Tab-separated table of C-alpha atoms in Angstrom:
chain	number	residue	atom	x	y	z
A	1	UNK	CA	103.214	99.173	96.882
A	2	UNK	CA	99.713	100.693	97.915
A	3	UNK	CA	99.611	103.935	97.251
A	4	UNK	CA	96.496	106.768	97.794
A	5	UNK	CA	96.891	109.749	95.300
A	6	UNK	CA	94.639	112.894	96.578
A	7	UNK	CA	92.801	115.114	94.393
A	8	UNK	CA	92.651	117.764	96.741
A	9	UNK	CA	91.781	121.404	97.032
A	10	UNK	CA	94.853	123.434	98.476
A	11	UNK	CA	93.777	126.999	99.724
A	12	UNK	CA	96.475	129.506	98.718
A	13	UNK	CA	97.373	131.277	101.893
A	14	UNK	CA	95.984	128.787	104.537
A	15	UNK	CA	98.603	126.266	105.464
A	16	UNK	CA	96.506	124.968	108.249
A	17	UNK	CA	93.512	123.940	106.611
A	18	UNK	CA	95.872	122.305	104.099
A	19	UNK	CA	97.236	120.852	107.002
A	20	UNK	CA	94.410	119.224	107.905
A	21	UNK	CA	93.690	117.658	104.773
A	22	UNK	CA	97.059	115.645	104.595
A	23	UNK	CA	96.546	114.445	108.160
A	24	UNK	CA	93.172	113.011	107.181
A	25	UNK	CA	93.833	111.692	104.034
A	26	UNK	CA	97.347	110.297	105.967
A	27	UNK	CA	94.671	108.368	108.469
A	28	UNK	CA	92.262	107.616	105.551
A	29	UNK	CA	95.413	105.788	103.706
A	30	UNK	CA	96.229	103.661	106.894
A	31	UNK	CA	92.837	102.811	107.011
A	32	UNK	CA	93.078	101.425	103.296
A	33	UNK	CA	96.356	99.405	103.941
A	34	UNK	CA	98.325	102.372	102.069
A	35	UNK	CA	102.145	102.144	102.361
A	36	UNK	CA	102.490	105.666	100.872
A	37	UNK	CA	100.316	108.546	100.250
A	38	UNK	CA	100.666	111.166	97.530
A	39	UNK	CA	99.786	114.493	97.558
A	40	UNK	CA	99.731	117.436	94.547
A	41	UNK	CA	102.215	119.988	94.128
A	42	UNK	CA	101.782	123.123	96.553
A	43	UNK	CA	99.632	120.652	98.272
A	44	UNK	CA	100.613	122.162	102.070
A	45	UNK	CA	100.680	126.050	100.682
A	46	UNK	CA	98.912	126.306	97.958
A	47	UNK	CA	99.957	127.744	94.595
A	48	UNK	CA	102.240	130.549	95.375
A	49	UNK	CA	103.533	133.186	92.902
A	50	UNK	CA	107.061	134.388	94.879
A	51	UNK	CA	106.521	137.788	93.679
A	52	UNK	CA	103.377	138.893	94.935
A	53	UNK	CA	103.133	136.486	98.295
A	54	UNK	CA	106.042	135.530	99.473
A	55	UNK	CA	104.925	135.527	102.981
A	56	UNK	CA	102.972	132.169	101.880
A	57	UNK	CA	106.453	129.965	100.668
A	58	UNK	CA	107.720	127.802	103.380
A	59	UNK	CA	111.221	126.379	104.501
A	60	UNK	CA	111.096	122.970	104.445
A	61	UNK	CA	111.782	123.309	108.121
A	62	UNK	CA	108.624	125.331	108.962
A	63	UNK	CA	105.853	123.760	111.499
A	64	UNK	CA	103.570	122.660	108.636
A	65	UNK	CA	106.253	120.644	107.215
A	66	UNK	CA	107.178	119.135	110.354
A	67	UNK	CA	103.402	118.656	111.143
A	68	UNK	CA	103.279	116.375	108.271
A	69	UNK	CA	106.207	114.756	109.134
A	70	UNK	CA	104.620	114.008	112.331
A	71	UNK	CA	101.490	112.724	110.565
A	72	UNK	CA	103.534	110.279	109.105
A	73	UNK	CA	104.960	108.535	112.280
A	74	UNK	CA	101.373	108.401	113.803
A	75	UNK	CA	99.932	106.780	111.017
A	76	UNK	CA	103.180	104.593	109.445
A	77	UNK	CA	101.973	105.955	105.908
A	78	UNK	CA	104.735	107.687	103.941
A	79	UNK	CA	104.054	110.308	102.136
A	80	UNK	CA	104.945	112.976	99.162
A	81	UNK	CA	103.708	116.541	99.361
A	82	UNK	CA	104.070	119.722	97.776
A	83	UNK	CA	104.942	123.218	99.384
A	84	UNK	CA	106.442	126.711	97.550
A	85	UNK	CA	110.008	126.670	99.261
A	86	UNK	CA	111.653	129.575	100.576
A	87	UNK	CA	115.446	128.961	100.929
A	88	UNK	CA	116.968	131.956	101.591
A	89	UNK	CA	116.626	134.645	98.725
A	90	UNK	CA	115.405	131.642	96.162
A	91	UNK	CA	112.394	130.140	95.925
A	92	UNK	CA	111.895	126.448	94.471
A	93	UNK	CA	108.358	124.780	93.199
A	94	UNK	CA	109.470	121.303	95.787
A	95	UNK	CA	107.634	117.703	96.501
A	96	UNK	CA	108.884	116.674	99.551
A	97	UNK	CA	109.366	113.055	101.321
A	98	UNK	CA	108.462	111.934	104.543
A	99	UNK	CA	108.666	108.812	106.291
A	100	UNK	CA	108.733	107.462	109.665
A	101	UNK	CA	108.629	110.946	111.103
A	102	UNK	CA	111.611	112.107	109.258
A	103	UNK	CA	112.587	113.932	106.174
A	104	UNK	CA	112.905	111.638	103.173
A	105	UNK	CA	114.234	113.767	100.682
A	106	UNK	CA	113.489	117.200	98.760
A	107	UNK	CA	112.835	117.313	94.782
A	108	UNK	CA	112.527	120.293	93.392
A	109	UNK	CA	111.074	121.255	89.904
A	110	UNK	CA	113.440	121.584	87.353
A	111	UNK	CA	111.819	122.240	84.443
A	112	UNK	CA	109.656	125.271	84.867
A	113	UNK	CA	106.078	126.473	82.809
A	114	UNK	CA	104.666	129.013	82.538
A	115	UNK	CA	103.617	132.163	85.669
A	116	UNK	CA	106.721	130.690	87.100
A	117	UNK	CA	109.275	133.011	86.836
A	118	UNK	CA	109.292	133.740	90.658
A	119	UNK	CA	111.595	130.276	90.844
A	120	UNK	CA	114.660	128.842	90.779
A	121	UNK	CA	114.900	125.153	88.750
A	122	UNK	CA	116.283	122.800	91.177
A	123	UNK	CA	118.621	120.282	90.880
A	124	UNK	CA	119.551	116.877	90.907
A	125	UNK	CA	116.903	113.463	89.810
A	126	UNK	CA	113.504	112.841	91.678
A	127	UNK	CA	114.061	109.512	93.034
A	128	UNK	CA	114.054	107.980	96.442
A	129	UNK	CA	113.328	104.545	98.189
A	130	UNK	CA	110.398	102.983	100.644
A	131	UNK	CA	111.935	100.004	101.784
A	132	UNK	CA	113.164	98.032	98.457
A	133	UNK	CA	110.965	99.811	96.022
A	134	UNK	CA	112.059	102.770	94.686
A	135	UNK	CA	110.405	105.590	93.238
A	136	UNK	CA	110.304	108.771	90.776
A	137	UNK	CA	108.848	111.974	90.999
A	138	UNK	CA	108.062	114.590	88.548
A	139	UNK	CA	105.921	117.841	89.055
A	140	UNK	CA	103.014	119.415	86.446
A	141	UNK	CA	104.683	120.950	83.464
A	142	UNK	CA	107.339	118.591	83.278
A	143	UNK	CA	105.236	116.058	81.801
A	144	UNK	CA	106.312	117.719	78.559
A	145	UNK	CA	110.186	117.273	78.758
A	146	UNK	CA	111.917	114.072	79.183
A	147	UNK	CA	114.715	114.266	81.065
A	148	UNK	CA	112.900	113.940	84.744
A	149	UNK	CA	111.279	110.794	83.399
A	150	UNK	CA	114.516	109.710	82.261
A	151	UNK	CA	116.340	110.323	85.183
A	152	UNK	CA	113.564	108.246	87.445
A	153	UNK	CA	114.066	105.139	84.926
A	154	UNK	CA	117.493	105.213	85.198
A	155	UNK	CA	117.908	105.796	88.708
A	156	UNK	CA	115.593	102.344	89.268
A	157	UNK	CA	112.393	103.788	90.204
A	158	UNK	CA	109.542	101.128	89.143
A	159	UNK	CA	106.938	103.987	89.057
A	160	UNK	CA	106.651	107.414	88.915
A	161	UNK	CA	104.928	110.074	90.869
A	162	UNK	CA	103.321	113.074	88.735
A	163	UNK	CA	101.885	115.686	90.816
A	164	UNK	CA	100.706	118.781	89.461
A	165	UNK	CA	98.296	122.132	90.027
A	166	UNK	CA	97.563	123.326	86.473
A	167	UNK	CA	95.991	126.025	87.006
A	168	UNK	CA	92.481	126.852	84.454
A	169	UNK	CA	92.553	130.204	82.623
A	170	UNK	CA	88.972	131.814	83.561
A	171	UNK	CA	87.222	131.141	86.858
A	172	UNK	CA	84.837	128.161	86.305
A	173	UNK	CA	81.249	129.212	86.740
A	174	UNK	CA	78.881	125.813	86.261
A	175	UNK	CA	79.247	122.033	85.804
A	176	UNK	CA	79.672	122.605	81.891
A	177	UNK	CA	82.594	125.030	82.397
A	178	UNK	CA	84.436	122.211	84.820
A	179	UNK	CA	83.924	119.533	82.637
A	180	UNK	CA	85.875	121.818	79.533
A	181	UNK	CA	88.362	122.365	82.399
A	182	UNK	CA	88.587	118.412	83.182
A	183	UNK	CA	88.715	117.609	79.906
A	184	UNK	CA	91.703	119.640	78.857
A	185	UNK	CA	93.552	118.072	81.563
A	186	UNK	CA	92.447	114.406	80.860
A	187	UNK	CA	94.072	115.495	76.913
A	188	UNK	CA	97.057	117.645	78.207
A	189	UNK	CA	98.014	115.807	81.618
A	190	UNK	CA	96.961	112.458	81.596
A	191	UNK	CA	98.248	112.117	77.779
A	192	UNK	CA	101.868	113.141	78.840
A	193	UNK	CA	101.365	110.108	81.804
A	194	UNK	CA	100.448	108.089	79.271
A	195	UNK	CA	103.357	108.511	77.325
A	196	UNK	CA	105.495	108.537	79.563
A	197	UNK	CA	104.227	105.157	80.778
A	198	UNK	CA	103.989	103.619	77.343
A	199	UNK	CA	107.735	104.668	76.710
A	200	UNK	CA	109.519	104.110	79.951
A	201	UNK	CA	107.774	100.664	80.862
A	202	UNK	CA	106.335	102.080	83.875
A	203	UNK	CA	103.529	103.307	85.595
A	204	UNK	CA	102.957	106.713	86.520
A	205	UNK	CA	100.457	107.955	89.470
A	206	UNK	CA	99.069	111.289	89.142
A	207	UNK	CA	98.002	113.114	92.072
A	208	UNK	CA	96.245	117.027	90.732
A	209	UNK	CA	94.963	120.026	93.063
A	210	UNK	CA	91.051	120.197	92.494
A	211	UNK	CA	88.472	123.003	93.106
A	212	UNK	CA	88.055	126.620	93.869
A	213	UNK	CA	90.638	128.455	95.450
A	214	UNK	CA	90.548	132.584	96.094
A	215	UNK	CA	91.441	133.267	92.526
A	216	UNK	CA	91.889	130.147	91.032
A	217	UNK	CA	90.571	127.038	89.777
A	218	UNK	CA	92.535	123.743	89.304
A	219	UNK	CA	90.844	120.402	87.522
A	220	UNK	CA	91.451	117.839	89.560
A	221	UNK	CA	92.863	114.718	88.774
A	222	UNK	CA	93.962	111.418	90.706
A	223	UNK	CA	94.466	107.963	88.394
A	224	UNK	CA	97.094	105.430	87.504
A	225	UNK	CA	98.349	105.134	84.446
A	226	UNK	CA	99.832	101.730	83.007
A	227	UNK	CA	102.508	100.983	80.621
A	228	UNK	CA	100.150	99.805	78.266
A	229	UNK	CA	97.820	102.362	78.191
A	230	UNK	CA	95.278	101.355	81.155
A	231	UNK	CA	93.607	104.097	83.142
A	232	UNK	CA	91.878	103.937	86.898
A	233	UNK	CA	91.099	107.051	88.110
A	234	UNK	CA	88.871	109.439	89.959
A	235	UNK	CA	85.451	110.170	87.678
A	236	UNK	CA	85.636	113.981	87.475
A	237	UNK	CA	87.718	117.208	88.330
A	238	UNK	CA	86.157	116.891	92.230
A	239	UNK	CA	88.493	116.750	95.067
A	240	UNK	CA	88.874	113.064	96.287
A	241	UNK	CA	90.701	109.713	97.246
A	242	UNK	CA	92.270	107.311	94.121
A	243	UNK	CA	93.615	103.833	96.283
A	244	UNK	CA	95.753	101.557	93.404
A	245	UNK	CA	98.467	99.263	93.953
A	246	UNK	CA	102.062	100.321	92.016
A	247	UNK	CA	105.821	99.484	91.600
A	248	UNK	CA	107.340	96.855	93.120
A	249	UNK	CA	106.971	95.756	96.954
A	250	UNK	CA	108.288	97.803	99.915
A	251	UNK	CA	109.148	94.099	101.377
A	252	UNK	CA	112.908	94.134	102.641
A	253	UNK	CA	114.382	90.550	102.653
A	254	UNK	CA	115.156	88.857	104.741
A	255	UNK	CA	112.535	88.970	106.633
A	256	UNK	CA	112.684	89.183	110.190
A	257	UNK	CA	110.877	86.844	112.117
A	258	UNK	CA	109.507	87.845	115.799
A	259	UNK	CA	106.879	87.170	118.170
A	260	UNK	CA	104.624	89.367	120.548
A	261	UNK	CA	103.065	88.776	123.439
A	262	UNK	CA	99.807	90.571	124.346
A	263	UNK	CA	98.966	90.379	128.304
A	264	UNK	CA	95.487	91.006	129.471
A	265	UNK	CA	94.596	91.465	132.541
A	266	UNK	CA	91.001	90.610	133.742
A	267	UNK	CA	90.129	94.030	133.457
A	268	UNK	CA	91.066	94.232	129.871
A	269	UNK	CA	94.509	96.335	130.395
A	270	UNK	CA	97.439	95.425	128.513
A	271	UNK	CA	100.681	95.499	129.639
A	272	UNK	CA	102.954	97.751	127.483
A	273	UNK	CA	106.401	98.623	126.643
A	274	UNK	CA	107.636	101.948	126.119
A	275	UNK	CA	110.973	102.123	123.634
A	276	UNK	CA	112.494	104.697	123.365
A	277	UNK	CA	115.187	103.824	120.287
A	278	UNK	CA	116.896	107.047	119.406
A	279	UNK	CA	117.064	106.524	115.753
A	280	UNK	CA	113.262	106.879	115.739
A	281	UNK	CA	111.538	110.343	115.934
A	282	UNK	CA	109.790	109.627	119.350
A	283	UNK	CA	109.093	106.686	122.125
A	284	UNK	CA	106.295	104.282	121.206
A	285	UNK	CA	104.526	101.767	123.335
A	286	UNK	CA	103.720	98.215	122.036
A	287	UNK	CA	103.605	94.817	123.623
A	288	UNK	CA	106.575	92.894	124.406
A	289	UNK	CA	108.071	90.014	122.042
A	290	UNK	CA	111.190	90.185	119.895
A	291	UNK	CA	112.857	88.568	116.823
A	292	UNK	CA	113.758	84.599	116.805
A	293	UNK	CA	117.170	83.865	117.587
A	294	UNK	CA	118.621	81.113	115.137
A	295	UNK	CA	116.591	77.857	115.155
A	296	UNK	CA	114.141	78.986	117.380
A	297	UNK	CA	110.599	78.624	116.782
A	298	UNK	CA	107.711	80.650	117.962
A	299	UNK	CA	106.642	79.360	121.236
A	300	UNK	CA	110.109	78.995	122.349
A	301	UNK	CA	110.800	82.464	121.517
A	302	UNK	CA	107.752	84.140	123.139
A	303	UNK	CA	108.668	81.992	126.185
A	304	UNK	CA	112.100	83.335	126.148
A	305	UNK	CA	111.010	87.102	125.503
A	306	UNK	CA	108.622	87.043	128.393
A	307	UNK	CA	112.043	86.025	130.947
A	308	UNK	CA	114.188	88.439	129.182
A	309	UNK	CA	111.930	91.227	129.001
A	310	UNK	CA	109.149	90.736	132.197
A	311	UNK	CA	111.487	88.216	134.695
A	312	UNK	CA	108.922	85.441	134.275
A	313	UNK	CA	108.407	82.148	133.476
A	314	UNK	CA	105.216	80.880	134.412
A	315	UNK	CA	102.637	83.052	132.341
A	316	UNK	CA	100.091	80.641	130.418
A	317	UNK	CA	100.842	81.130	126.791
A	318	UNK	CA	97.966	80.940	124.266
A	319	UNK	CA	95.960	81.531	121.996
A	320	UNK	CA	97.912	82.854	118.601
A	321	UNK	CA	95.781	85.901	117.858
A	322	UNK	CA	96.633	87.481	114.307
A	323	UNK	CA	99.342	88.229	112.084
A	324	UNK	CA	101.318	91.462	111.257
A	325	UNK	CA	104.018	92.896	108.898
A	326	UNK	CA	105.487	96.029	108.767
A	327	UNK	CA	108.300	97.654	106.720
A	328	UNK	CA	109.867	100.819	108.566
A	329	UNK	CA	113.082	102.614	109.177
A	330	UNK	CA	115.096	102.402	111.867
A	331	UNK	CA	118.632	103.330	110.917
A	332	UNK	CA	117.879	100.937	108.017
A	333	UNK	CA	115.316	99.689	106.133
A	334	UNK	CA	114.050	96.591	107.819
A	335	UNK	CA	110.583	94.260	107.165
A	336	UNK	CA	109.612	92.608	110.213
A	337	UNK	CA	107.328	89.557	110.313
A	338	UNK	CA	104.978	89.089	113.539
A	339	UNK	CA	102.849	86.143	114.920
A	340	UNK	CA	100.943	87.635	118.230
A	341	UNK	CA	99.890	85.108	121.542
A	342	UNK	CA	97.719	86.228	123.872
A	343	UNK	CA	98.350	85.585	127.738
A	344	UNK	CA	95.998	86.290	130.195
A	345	UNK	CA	97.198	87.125	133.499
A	346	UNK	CA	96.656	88.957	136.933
A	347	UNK	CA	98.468	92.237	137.086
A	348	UNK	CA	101.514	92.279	138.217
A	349	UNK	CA	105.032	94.779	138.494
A	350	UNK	CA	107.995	94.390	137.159
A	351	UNK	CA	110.844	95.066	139.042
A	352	UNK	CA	112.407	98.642	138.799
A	353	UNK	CA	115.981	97.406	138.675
A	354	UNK	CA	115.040	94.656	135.936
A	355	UNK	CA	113.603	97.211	133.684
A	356	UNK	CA	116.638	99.041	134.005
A	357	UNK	CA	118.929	95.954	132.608
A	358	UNK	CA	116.710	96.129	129.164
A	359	UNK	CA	117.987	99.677	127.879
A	360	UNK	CA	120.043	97.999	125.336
A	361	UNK	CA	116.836	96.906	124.113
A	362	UNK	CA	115.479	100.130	123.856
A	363	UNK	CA	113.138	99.750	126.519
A	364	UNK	CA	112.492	102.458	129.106
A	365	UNK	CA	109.154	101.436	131.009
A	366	UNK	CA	106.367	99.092	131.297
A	367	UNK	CA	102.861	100.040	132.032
A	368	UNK	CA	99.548	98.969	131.898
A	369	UNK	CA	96.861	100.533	129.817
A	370	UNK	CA	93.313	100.490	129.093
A	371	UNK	CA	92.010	100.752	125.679
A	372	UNK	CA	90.606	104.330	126.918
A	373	UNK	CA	93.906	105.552	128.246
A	374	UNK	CA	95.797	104.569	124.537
A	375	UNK	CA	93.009	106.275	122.606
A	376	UNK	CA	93.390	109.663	124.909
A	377	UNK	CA	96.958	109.674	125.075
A	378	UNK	CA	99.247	111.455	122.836
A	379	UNK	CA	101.059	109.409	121.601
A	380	UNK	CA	101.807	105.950	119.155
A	381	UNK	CA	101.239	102.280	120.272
A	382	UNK	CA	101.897	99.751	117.615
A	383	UNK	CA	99.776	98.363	115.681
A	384	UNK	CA	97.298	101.418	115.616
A	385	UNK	CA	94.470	99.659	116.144
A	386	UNK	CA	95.495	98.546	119.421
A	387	UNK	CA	93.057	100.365	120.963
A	388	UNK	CA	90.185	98.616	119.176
A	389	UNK	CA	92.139	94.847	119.556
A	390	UNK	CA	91.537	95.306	123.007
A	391	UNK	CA	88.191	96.158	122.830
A	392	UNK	CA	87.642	92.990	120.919
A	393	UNK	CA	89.238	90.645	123.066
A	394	UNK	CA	87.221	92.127	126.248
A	395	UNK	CA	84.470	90.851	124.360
A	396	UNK	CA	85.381	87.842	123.496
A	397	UNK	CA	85.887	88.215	119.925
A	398	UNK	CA	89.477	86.696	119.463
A	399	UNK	CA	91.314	87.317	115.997
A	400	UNK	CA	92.066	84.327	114.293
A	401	UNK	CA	95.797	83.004	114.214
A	402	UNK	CA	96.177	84.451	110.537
A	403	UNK	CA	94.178	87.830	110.823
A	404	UNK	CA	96.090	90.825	109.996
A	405	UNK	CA	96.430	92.901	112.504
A	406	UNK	CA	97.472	95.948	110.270
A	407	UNK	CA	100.960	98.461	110.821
């Protein structure tokens, strides 16, 4: 699992410009190959105290939280993020799970430190699944307990997720007072990772707030910590972006095998598919292919898919133009393996009434598109870099059969 844990500043009060942060460090991680991102706790509000600012707590059905959500269906990069939860007259310190567009799962803090009187412990263990790996999560001051740790181990996580904003007693002032600051984090923080690493057998990836906020200021902290004692991490207490590979794989087996066709016309458009699968969060548009049927191999199947799905059976098929696999939900975990042809071809329509025979397919509409029109639309073609594989192939510059041609 490929993970990116942010060291970043949260602004206490400012959910947008908190916003904005996740959805760039979201694009940064698929950009890096990152399955998941993770994100410190009050990431989205900032550190709230209940008492004072309620106002600034969130439910985790507010816009901000579904914003996020969002962010994670554009980019196919889960992710785990921190808000101050309002749910109803309680408030709960909560890391939150997204996926796929969706809600994940909620864990809230159980074991509370200090300044946090303003909250409720939660309930229940921190541990939840992206495809077949599974994963803890604990929050800041309960590195020194146990029982979250324990709980993650037992409920099969293979690493866990240790997101925190300790706050620094006295507003740091130059480099010498943030290093003091780092430093007692690096002894107080990253020691409790360590042991619970060294005794658990697993790794643990911490993800701090960092910086200045309006009366605040938080140490900052991203790194992975191994079972045997092994540290990679950010260099200092600044805000900024740790990649590392954790846990087991997010690979669901078996596999399933498919093919997809890319049509170019000689104008460089691409003919698309919109689905429109109603356990997903919104229609996407991608090219059209399928899984192989039993026995089938991949030319045979692309030369079926094309009948089934476009009514023809005379498009020139070749040549195999990249690779791609991609774990995602839909109703169920599933791990789909991809070889891509390209077939170049005249524009053409396809028929109205055939279209309409494929909605137990999920598919709602074909259309052509230029690499211009997917970049200014709003809204998700698979892979993401579509866009930018068109470009290349207008040029000339053909993947190679093997190329990954990312989620």
């Amino acid at each position: 699992m490929r993970i990116l844990l942010a060291a970043s500043n949260a602004r206490k009060g400012d959910p947008a410009a908190n916003l904005a942060r996740h959805r760039a460090a979201l694009e940064l991680a698929r950009a890096q190959g990152c399955q998941l991102a993770v994100f410190p706790e009050f990431s989205l509000t900032g550190s709230v105290d209940p008492r004072q600012h309620p106002e600034r707590a969130l439910a985790v059905g507010a816009e901000p939280v579904r914003a996020v959500l969002e962010a994670t269906w554009r980019t196919g990069v889960a992710a785990v993020f921190g808000i101050a939860e309002r749910a109803g007259p309680a408030f709960h310190i909560a890391q939150l799970y997204g996926h796929d567009g969706r809600l994940g799962g909620v864990y809230r803090k159980r074991h509370l430190g200090e300044g946090e009187e303003g909250y409720q412990p939660g309930q229940g263990a921190g541990v939840f699944q992206l495809g077949a790996a599974r994963f803890g999560v604990a929050i800041c001051a309960e590195g020194g307990v146990d029982f979250p740790w324990d709980d993650a181990a037992a409920g099969g996580a293979s690493v866990v997720l240790f997101c925190s904003a300790p706050g620094l007693y006295g507003r740091r002032t130059d480099e010498r007072g943030w290093r003091d600051g780092h430093a007692w984090w690096l002894s107080s923080g990253l020691a409790d990772a360590a042991r619970h690493a060294h005794r658990l057998g697993l790794p643990v990836a911490m993800a701090t707030q960092a910086g200045t906020t309006e009366d605040e200021d938080f140490p900052g902290l991203a790194a992975l910590v191994s079972p045997d004692g092994q540290v990679a991490r950010l260099p200092d207490w600044r805000p900024g972006h740790l990649v590392v590979e954790a846990g087991a794989g997010v690979t669901v087996h078996p596999v399933r095998e498919a093919v997809r066709c890319l049509l170019v016309d000689p104008d460089g458009r691409a003919l698309l598919v919109r689905y429109a699968d109603e356990r997903a969060l919104a229609d996407w548009w991608g090219v059209p292919g399928g899984g192989l049927d039993p026995g089938e191999d991949h030319l045979a199947a692309v030369r079926r898919e094309l009948g089934e799905e476009l009514a023809r059976d005379d498009l020139a098929v070749g040549p195999w133009i990249g690779r791609r696999c991609h774990t995602f939900w839909l109703g169920r975990w599933m791990t789909q393996r991809e070889r891509w042809v390209l077939c170049r071809a005249e524009p053409f329509e396809v028929d109205p009434a055939h279209v309409s025979t494929l909605a137990a397919e999920s598919i709602a509409e074909l259309r052509w598109w230029t690499s211009e029109e997917l970049r200014a639309a709003a809204t998700v073609a698979t892979p993401h870099d579509l866009p930018d594989l068109l470009d290349r192939i207008t040029r000339g510059d053909l993947p190679g059969p093997d190329e990954d041609l990312g989620v």
